[in-house]
Amino acid sequence: MDRHYPFQAVNFRSAATDRSPGVFRAQFPLPAHCNINNWLTIRQSALGLSDSTIATALGYGNPKVVQLIKDGAMRLPLNRAQQFADVLQLPPGDVMRQMLREIDPSVLEAVEICMAPSMVLTEPEQQLIHAMRKAAPGRETRPIMVDRDAFVALIVA
């Protein structure tokens, strides 16, 4: 199995992911109602990370910053979304969407409407597209749905 294009049955919306492309781990689902502060607290506990470890990963010299974020006294800057996702083993797209949703839901909506489709595709959907392109470079491919809920076949002619 190619490490960039494995297909594993996982509910992406409720799964944390490894930062390796296409490697999924349904390790610790996050409740839908959680905000970034809650994600930090939940994932920190699940992964056994100290405030100091997280602060360092986010580029802060003082671990008190992490407590300020958890308490809601400080907002995690948007430019730290990738580091946040990396250290807490969360999908970076989900982190950015949640951050934008908390700052201004209308901004998130405008970005998703105006930007490329990759902004609104889930990681598994993006993997399918990448796998199709890899299987047939320069040729058109079409996925064939055989029982929509269970199986997708890729036929390359």
Short mmCIF file of N, CA and C in Angstrom, two decimals:
data_model
loop_
_atom_site.label_atom_id
_atom_site.label_comp_id
_atom_site.label_asym_id
_atom_site.label_seq_id
_atom_site.Cartn_x
_atom_site.Cartn_y
_atom_site.Cartn_z
N MET A 1 0.85 -1.18 0.00
CA MET A 1 0.00 0.00 0.00
C MET A 1 0.89 1.24 0.00
N ASP A 2 0.69 2.14 -0.94
CA ASP A 2 1.44 3.38 -1.03
C ASP A 2 1.10 4.23 0.18
N ARG A 3 2.09 4.74 0.89
CA ARG A 3 1.81 5.48 2.11
C ARG A 3 1.08 6.80 1.86
N HIS A 4 1.14 7.30 0.63
CA HIS A 4 0.44 8.54 0.32
C HIS A 4 -1.01 8.33 -0.09
N TYR A 5 -1.38 7.12 -0.47
CA TYR A 5 -2.72 6.90 -0.96
C TYR A 5 -3.39 5.65 -0.40
N PRO A 6 -3.23 5.36 0.88
CA PRO A 6 -3.93 4.20 1.41
C PRO A 6 -5.41 4.53 1.61
N PHE A 7 -6.25 3.54 1.50
CA PHE A 7 -7.67 3.74 1.74
C PHE A 7 -8.07 2.85 2.89
N GLN A 8 -8.44 3.47 3.99
CA GLN A 8 -8.87 2.74 5.16
C GLN A 8 -10.23 3.28 5.56
N ALA A 9 -11.08 2.41 6.02
CA ALA A 9 -12.43 2.83 6.43
C ALA A 9 -12.36 3.53 7.77
N VAL A 10 -12.51 4.85 7.76
CA VAL A 10 -12.46 5.65 8.96
C VAL A 10 -13.45 6.80 8.80
N ASN A 11 -14.15 7.13 9.84
CA ASN A 11 -15.01 8.30 9.82
C ASN A 11 -14.11 9.50 10.06
N PHE A 12 -13.74 10.19 8.98
CA PHE A 12 -12.76 11.27 9.07
C PHE A 12 -13.22 12.40 9.99
N ARG A 13 -14.49 12.72 9.93
CA ARG A 13 -14.99 13.84 10.72
C ARG A 13 -14.79 13.63 12.22
N SER A 14 -14.71 12.37 12.65
CA SER A 14 -14.55 12.13 14.08
C SER A 14 -13.20 11.52 14.41
N ALA A 15 -12.26 11.59 13.47
CA ALA A 15 -10.98 10.95 13.68
C ALA A 15 -9.85 11.97 13.70
N ALA A 16 -8.89 11.72 14.54
CA ALA A 16 -7.67 12.49 14.51
C ALA A 16 -6.76 11.83 13.50
N THR A 17 -5.88 12.62 12.89
CA THR A 17 -5.00 12.01 11.90
C THR A 17 -3.55 12.26 12.22
N ASP A 18 -2.75 11.37 11.75
CA ASP A 18 -1.31 11.52 11.76
C ASP A 18 -0.99 12.57 10.71
N ARG A 19 0.09 13.28 10.80
CA ARG A 19 0.43 14.28 9.80
C ARG A 19 1.03 13.65 8.54
N SER A 20 1.35 12.36 8.56
CA SER A 20 1.81 11.71 7.35
C SER A 20 0.64 11.69 6.37
N PRO A 21 0.88 12.07 5.12
CA PRO A 21 -0.24 12.15 4.18
C PRO A 21 -1.00 10.85 4.09
N GLY A 22 -2.30 10.95 4.27
CA GLY A 22 -3.15 9.80 4.05
C GLY A 22 -3.14 8.75 5.13
N VAL A 23 -2.49 8.97 6.25
CA VAL A 23 -2.48 7.97 7.31
C VAL A 23 -3.50 8.38 8.36
N PHE A 24 -4.51 7.56 8.54
CA PHE A 24 -5.59 7.91 9.45
C PHE A 24 -5.49 7.13 10.74
N ARG A 25 -5.88 7.79 11.81
CA ARG A 25 -5.97 7.10 13.09
C ARG A 25 -7.24 7.54 13.78
N ALA A 26 -8.19 6.63 13.91
CA ALA A 26 -9.43 6.93 14.62
C ALA A 26 -9.13 6.74 16.10
N GLN A 27 -8.29 7.60 16.60
CA GLN A 27 -7.74 7.43 17.93
C GLN A 27 -8.59 8.08 19.01
N PHE A 28 -9.03 9.30 18.77
CA PHE A 28 -9.73 10.01 19.82
C PHE A 28 -10.72 10.98 19.21
N PRO A 29 -11.98 10.58 19.04
CA PRO A 29 -12.96 11.47 18.42
C PRO A 29 -13.20 12.71 19.27
N LEU A 30 -13.40 13.83 18.61
CA LEU A 30 -13.70 15.08 19.30
C LEU A 30 -15.18 15.39 19.13
N PRO A 31 -15.85 15.74 20.23
CA PRO A 31 -17.27 16.11 20.12
C PRO A 31 -17.44 17.31 19.19
N ALA A 32 -18.51 17.30 18.42
CA ALA A 32 -18.75 18.35 17.43
C ALA A 32 -18.88 19.73 18.07
N HIS A 33 -19.37 19.81 19.30
CA HIS A 33 -19.61 21.10 19.94
C HIS A 33 -18.35 21.73 20.53
N CYS A 34 -17.22 21.06 20.44
CA CYS A 34 -15.98 21.56 21.03
C CYS A 34 -15.45 22.77 20.28
N ASN A 35 -14.82 23.67 21.03
CA ASN A 35 -14.11 24.77 20.41
C ASN A 35 -12.60 24.48 20.51
N ILE A 36 -11.80 25.37 19.96
CA ILE A 36 -10.35 25.15 19.94
C ILE A 36 -9.79 24.96 21.35
N ASN A 37 -10.30 25.71 22.29
CA ASN A 37 -9.82 25.58 23.68
C ASN A 37 -10.09 24.16 24.20
N ASN A 38 -11.30 23.64 23.91
CA ASN A 38 -11.64 22.28 24.34
C ASN A 38 -10.79 21.24 23.62
N TRP A 39 -10.57 21.45 22.31
CA TRP A 39 -9.73 20.51 21.54
C TRP A 39 -8.36 20.41 22.20
N LEU A 40 -7.81 21.57 22.58
CA LEU A 40 -6.49 21.59 23.21
C LEU A 40 -6.49 20.78 24.49
N THR A 41 -7.46 21.01 25.35
CA THR A 41 -7.54 20.30 26.63
C THR A 41 -7.73 18.80 26.43
N ILE A 42 -8.65 18.42 25.55
CA ILE A 42 -8.95 17.01 25.31
C ILE A 42 -7.75 16.28 24.72
N ARG A 43 -7.17 16.86 23.66
CA ARG A 43 -6.05 16.19 22.98
C ARG A 43 -4.80 16.18 23.84
N GLN A 44 -4.56 17.24 24.60
CA GLN A 44 -3.40 17.28 25.48
C GLN A 44 -3.47 16.12 26.47
N SER A 45 -4.63 15.93 27.05
CA SER A 45 -4.83 14.85 28.00
C SER A 45 -4.67 13.49 27.32
N ALA A 46 -5.29 13.32 26.16
CA ALA A 46 -5.24 12.04 25.45
C ALA A 46 -3.82 11.66 25.04
N LEU A 47 -3.02 12.66 24.69
CA LEU A 47 -1.66 12.40 24.22
C LEU A 47 -0.62 12.50 25.33
N GLY A 48 -1.06 12.95 26.51
CA GLY A 48 -0.13 13.07 27.64
C GLY A 48 0.94 14.13 27.43
N LEU A 49 0.56 15.25 26.81
CA LEU A 49 1.52 16.32 26.54
C LEU A 49 1.50 17.37 27.63
N SER A 50 2.66 17.91 27.94
CA SER A 50 2.75 18.99 28.92
C SER A 50 2.49 20.33 28.24
N ASP A 51 2.13 21.35 29.04
CA ASP A 51 1.96 22.69 28.50
C ASP A 51 3.26 23.16 27.84
N SER A 52 4.37 22.81 28.45
CA SER A 52 5.68 23.20 27.92
C SER A 52 5.94 22.60 26.54
N THR A 53 5.59 21.33 26.36
CA THR A 53 5.78 20.67 25.06
C THR A 53 4.93 21.35 24.00
N ILE A 54 3.68 21.63 24.33
CA ILE A 54 2.78 22.28 23.38
C ILE A 54 3.25 23.69 23.07
N ALA A 55 3.65 24.45 24.10
CA ALA A 55 4.13 25.82 23.90
C ALA A 55 5.33 25.83 22.95
N THR A 56 6.25 24.92 23.15
CA THR A 56 7.43 24.83 22.29
C THR A 56 7.02 24.52 20.85
N ALA A 57 6.10 23.58 20.67
CA ALA A 57 5.65 23.21 19.33
C ALA A 57 4.94 24.37 18.63
N LEU A 58 4.28 25.22 19.41
CA LEU A 58 3.58 26.37 18.86
C LEU A 58 4.49 27.58 18.68
N GLY A 59 5.74 27.46 19.13
CA GLY A 59 6.69 28.54 18.98
C GLY A 59 6.66 29.56 20.10
N TYR A 60 6.11 29.19 21.24
CA TYR A 60 6.07 30.08 22.40
C TYR A 60 7.12 29.65 23.41
N GLY A 61 7.77 30.61 24.04
CA GLY A 61 8.78 30.29 25.03
C GLY A 61 8.21 30.06 26.42
N ASN A 62 6.99 30.50 26.64
CA ASN A 62 6.40 30.41 27.96
C ASN A 62 5.20 29.47 27.94
N PRO A 63 5.23 28.40 28.74
CA PRO A 63 4.10 27.46 28.76
C PRO A 63 2.80 28.06 29.30
N LYS A 64 2.86 29.22 29.95
CA LYS A 64 1.65 29.85 30.46
C LYS A 64 0.71 30.26 29.32
N VAL A 65 1.28 30.46 28.14
CA VAL A 65 0.48 30.81 26.97
C VAL A 65 -0.54 29.70 26.68
N VAL A 66 -0.13 28.45 26.85
CA VAL A 66 -1.02 27.32 26.60
C VAL A 66 -2.20 27.36 27.57
N GLN A 67 -1.94 27.67 28.82
CA GLN A 67 -3.02 27.77 29.80
C GLN A 67 -3.96 28.92 29.46
N LEU A 68 -3.42 30.02 28.98
CA LEU A 68 -4.25 31.15 28.56
C LEU A 68 -5.19 30.75 27.42
N ILE A 69 -4.67 29.96 26.48
CA ILE A 69 -5.50 29.49 25.36
C ILE A 69 -6.58 28.55 25.88
N LYS A 70 -6.21 27.61 26.75
CA LYS A 70 -7.19 26.67 27.31
C LYS A 70 -8.27 27.40 28.09
N ASP A 71 -7.90 28.45 28.80
CA ASP A 71 -8.86 29.22 29.60
C ASP A 71 -9.71 30.17 28.75
N GLY A 72 -9.35 30.34 27.49
CA GLY A 72 -10.08 31.26 26.62
C GLY A 72 -9.66 32.70 26.78
N ALA A 73 -8.59 32.95 27.53
CA ALA A 73 -8.11 34.32 27.74
C ALA A 73 -7.27 34.79 26.55
N MET A 74 -6.79 33.85 25.75
CA MET A 74 -6.00 34.18 24.56
C MET A 74 -6.49 33.31 23.40
N ARG A 75 -6.62 33.91 22.25
CA ARG A 75 -7.03 33.17 21.05
C ARG A 75 -5.77 32.68 20.35
N LEU A 76 -5.80 31.44 19.91
CA LEU A 76 -4.70 30.89 19.13
C LEU A 76 -4.66 31.63 17.79
N PRO A 77 -3.52 32.23 17.43
CA PRO A 77 -3.45 32.95 16.14
C PRO A 77 -3.63 31.99 14.96
N LEU A 78 -4.28 32.47 13.91
CA LEU A 78 -4.53 31.65 12.73
C LEU A 78 -3.23 31.10 12.13
N ASN A 79 -2.16 31.87 12.21
CA ASN A 79 -0.90 31.41 11.62
C ASN A 79 -0.23 30.29 12.42
N ARG A 80 -0.83 29.88 13.52
CA ARG A 80 -0.32 28.75 14.30
C ARG A 80 -1.18 27.50 14.15
N ALA A 81 -2.14 27.53 13.23
CA ALA A 81 -3.06 26.40 13.05
C ALA A 81 -2.31 25.12 12.69
N GLN A 82 -1.34 25.21 11.79
CA GLN A 82 -0.61 24.02 11.36
C GLN A 82 0.18 23.40 12.51
N GLN A 83 0.88 24.23 13.29
CA GLN A 83 1.63 23.71 14.44
C GLN A 83 0.69 23.09 15.46
N PHE A 84 -0.45 23.73 15.68
CA PHE A 84 -1.46 23.22 16.61
C PHE A 84 -1.93 21.84 16.16
N ALA A 85 -2.25 21.73 14.87
CA ALA A 85 -2.69 20.45 14.32
C ALA A 85 -1.59 19.39 14.45
N ASP A 86 -0.37 19.77 14.16
CA ASP A 86 0.74 18.83 14.23
C ASP A 86 0.93 18.28 15.64
N VAL A 87 1.04 19.16 16.61
CA VAL A 87 1.34 18.71 17.98
C VAL A 87 0.18 17.92 18.58
N LEU A 88 -1.05 18.26 18.22
CA LEU A 88 -2.21 17.57 18.78
C LEU A 88 -2.73 16.46 17.88
N GLN A 89 -2.04 16.23 16.76
CA GLN A 89 -2.39 15.16 15.83
C GLN A 89 -3.84 15.27 15.38
N LEU A 90 -4.16 16.45 14.88
CA LEU A 90 -5.49 16.76 14.36
C LEU A 90 -5.39 17.11 12.89
N PRO A 91 -6.46 16.93 12.12
CA PRO A 91 -6.44 17.34 10.71
C PRO A 91 -6.33 18.86 10.61
N PRO A 92 -5.30 19.37 9.94
CA PRO A 92 -5.10 20.82 9.88
C PRO A 92 -6.26 21.58 9.25
N GLY A 93 -6.91 20.99 8.27
CA GLY A 93 -8.06 21.65 7.66
C GLY A 93 -9.20 21.82 8.64
N ASP A 94 -9.42 20.81 9.47
CA ASP A 94 -10.47 20.89 10.48
C ASP A 94 -10.13 21.95 11.52
N VAL A 95 -8.85 22.03 11.87
CA VAL A 95 -8.42 23.04 12.85
C VAL A 95 -8.67 24.44 12.30
N MET A 96 -8.24 24.67 11.05
CA MET A 96 -8.43 26.01 10.46
C MET A 96 -9.91 26.35 10.33
N ARG A 97 -10.72 25.38 9.90
CA ARG A 97 -12.17 25.64 9.80
C ARG A 97 -12.75 26.02 11.15
N GLN A 98 -12.37 25.30 12.19
CA GLN A 98 -12.89 25.59 13.52
C GLN A 98 -12.44 26.96 14.00
N MET A 99 -11.18 27.29 13.74
CA MET A 99 -10.68 28.61 14.15
C MET A 99 -11.45 29.72 13.44
N LEU A 100 -11.65 29.57 12.13
CA LEU A 100 -12.40 30.58 11.38
C LEU A 100 -13.85 30.64 11.84
N ARG A 101 -14.44 29.48 12.13
CA ARG A 101 -15.82 29.43 12.61
C ARG A 101 -15.95 30.21 13.91
N GLU A 102 -14.95 30.09 14.78
CA GLU A 102 -15.00 30.79 16.07
C GLU A 102 -14.76 32.28 15.92
N ILE A 103 -13.92 32.68 14.98
CA ILE A 103 -13.62 34.09 14.78
C ILE A 103 -14.80 34.79 14.11
N ASP A 104 -15.25 34.23 12.98
CA ASP A 104 -16.35 34.83 12.24
C ASP A 104 -16.89 33.80 11.24
N PRO A 105 -18.01 33.17 11.55
CA PRO A 105 -18.56 32.14 10.66
C PRO A 105 -18.81 32.63 9.23
N SER A 106 -19.10 33.92 9.06
CA SER A 106 -19.34 34.43 7.71
C SER A 106 -18.05 34.44 6.89
N VAL A 107 -16.92 34.64 7.53
CA VAL A 107 -15.63 34.57 6.83
C VAL A 107 -15.37 33.15 6.36
N LEU A 108 -15.62 32.19 7.23
CA LEU A 108 -15.45 30.78 6.85
C LEU A 108 -16.34 30.46 5.66
N GLU A 109 -17.58 30.87 5.70
CA GLU A 109 -18.50 30.59 4.61
C GLU A 109 -18.01 31.21 3.30
N ALA A 110 -17.56 32.45 3.36
CA ALA A 110 -17.07 33.13 2.15
C ALA A 110 -15.83 32.44 1.59
N VAL A 111 -14.92 32.03 2.45
CA VAL A 111 -13.71 31.33 1.99
C VAL A 111 -14.08 30.02 1.32
N GLU A 112 -14.97 29.26 1.94
CA GLU A 112 -15.35 27.96 1.37
C GLU A 112 -16.10 28.11 0.04
N ILE A 113 -16.86 29.17 -0.12
CA ILE A 113 -17.59 29.39 -1.36
C ILE A 113 -16.64 29.85 -2.47
N CYS A 114 -15.71 30.74 -2.14
CA CYS A 114 -14.87 31.37 -3.16
C CYS A 114 -13.59 30.62 -3.51
N MET A 115 -13.11 29.80 -2.61
CA MET A 115 -11.83 29.15 -2.85
C MET A 115 -12.01 27.84 -3.61
N ALA A 116 -10.89 27.26 -3.98
CA ALA A 116 -10.89 26.02 -4.76
C ALA A 116 -11.61 24.90 -4.01
N PRO A 117 -12.14 23.92 -4.75
CA PRO A 117 -12.85 22.81 -4.12
C PRO A 117 -12.03 22.07 -3.07
N SER A 118 -10.72 22.13 -3.17
CA SER A 118 -9.91 21.42 -2.17
C SER A 118 -10.12 21.99 -0.78
N MET A 119 -10.67 23.19 -0.71
CA MET A 119 -10.96 23.77 0.60
C MET A 119 -12.14 23.07 1.28
N VAL A 120 -13.01 22.46 0.50
CA VAL A 120 -14.20 21.86 1.09
C VAL A 120 -14.23 20.34 0.97
N LEU A 121 -13.23 19.75 0.32
CA LEU A 121 -13.15 18.30 0.24
C LEU A 121 -12.57 17.74 1.52
N THR A 122 -13.07 16.61 1.95
CA THR A 122 -12.48 15.94 3.11
C THR A 122 -11.17 15.30 2.68
N GLU A 123 -10.35 14.94 3.64
CA GLU A 123 -9.08 14.29 3.34
C GLU A 123 -9.27 13.01 2.51
N PRO A 124 -10.23 12.13 2.85
CA PRO A 124 -10.43 10.94 2.01
C PRO A 124 -10.85 11.28 0.58
N GLU A 125 -11.66 12.32 0.41
CA GLU A 125 -12.05 12.72 -0.94
C GLU A 125 -10.84 13.22 -1.72
N GLN A 126 -9.97 13.97 -1.06
CA GLN A 126 -8.75 14.44 -1.70
C GLN A 126 -7.85 13.26 -2.06
N GLN A 127 -7.78 12.26 -1.18
CA GLN A 127 -6.96 11.08 -1.45
C GLN A 127 -7.45 10.33 -2.67
N LEU A 128 -8.76 10.24 -2.82
CA LEU A 128 -9.32 9.56 -3.98
C LEU A 128 -8.90 10.26 -5.26
N ILE A 129 -8.99 11.57 -5.27
CA ILE A 129 -8.60 12.34 -6.44
C ILE A 129 -7.11 12.15 -6.74
N HIS A 130 -6.27 12.21 -5.70
CA HIS A 130 -4.83 12.01 -5.88
C HIS A 130 -4.54 10.60 -6.40
N ALA A 131 -5.23 9.61 -5.88
CA ALA A 131 -5.03 8.22 -6.32
C ALA A 131 -5.42 8.07 -7.78
N MET A 132 -6.51 8.72 -8.17
CA MET A 132 -6.94 8.64 -9.57
C MET A 132 -5.90 9.27 -10.48
N ARG A 133 -5.37 10.40 -10.10
CA ARG A 133 -4.36 11.07 -10.92
C ARG A 133 -3.07 10.28 -10.98
N LYS A 134 -2.71 9.65 -9.89
CA LYS A 134 -1.49 8.84 -9.85
C LYS A 134 -1.64 7.58 -10.70
N ALA A 135 -2.82 6.99 -10.69
CA ALA A 135 -3.06 5.75 -11.44
C ALA A 135 -3.04 5.97 -12.94
N ALA A 136 -3.40 7.15 -13.37
CA ALA A 136 -3.48 7.41 -14.81
C ALA A 136 -2.99 8.81 -15.14
N PRO A 137 -1.68 9.03 -15.00
CA PRO A 137 -1.17 10.38 -15.26
C PRO A 137 -1.51 10.86 -16.67
N GLY A 138 -2.12 12.02 -16.75
CA GLY A 138 -2.45 12.60 -18.03
C GLY A 138 -3.69 12.04 -18.69
N ARG A 139 -4.30 11.04 -18.10
CA ARG A 139 -5.52 10.46 -18.69
C ARG A 139 -6.70 10.73 -17.77
N GLU A 140 -7.87 10.72 -18.35
CA GLU A 140 -9.07 10.92 -17.56
C GLU A 140 -9.46 9.61 -16.89
N THR A 141 -9.81 9.68 -15.62
CA THR A 141 -10.29 8.52 -14.88
C THR A 141 -11.67 8.85 -14.32
N ARG A 142 -12.43 7.80 -14.07
CA ARG A 142 -13.77 7.99 -13.51
C ARG A 142 -14.01 6.95 -12.44
N PRO A 143 -14.36 7.39 -11.24
CA PRO A 143 -14.73 6.39 -10.23
C PRO A 143 -16.12 5.85 -10.56
N ILE A 144 -16.30 4.58 -10.33
CA ILE A 144 -17.59 3.95 -10.57
C ILE A 144 -18.17 3.54 -9.23
N MET A 145 -19.34 4.05 -8.91
CA MET A 145 -19.96 3.75 -7.64
C MET A 145 -20.75 2.44 -7.76
N VAL A 146 -20.43 1.51 -6.89
CA VAL A 146 -21.13 0.22 -6.86
C VAL A 146 -21.70 0.10 -5.46
N ASP A 147 -22.89 0.43 -5.17
CA ASP A 147 -23.43 0.48 -3.81
C ASP A 147 -22.75 1.64 -3.09
N ARG A 148 -23.27 2.80 -3.27
CA ARG A 148 -22.68 4.07 -2.83
C ARG A 148 -22.10 4.05 -1.43
N ASP A 149 -22.65 3.29 -0.53
CA ASP A 149 -22.20 3.34 0.84
C ASP A 149 -21.00 2.45 1.14
N ALA A 150 -20.67 1.55 0.24
CA ALA A 150 -19.69 0.56 0.61
C ALA A 150 -18.44 0.50 -0.25
N PHE A 151 -18.50 0.85 -1.51
CA PHE A 151 -17.40 0.52 -2.39
C PHE A 151 -17.27 1.53 -3.52
N VAL A 152 -16.04 1.92 -3.82
CA VAL A 152 -15.76 2.76 -4.98
C VAL A 152 -14.70 2.03 -5.79
N ALA A 153 -14.96 1.82 -7.06
CA ALA A 153 -13.99 1.17 -7.95
C ALA A 153 -13.36 2.23 -8.82
N LEU A 154 -12.09 2.07 -9.08
CA LEU A 154 -11.37 2.99 -9.96
C LEU A 154 -10.94 2.18 -11.17
N ILE A 155 -11.43 2.58 -12.32
CA ILE A 155 -11.07 1.87 -13.54
C ILE A 155 -10.24 2.80 -14.40
N VAL A 156 -9.05 2.33 -14.74
CA VAL A 156 -8.15 3.11 -15.56
C VAL A 156 -8.02 2.39 -16.90
N ALA A 157 -8.39 3.08 -17.96
CA ALA A 157 -8.33 2.45 -19.29
C ALA A 157 -7.11 2.92 -20.05
#
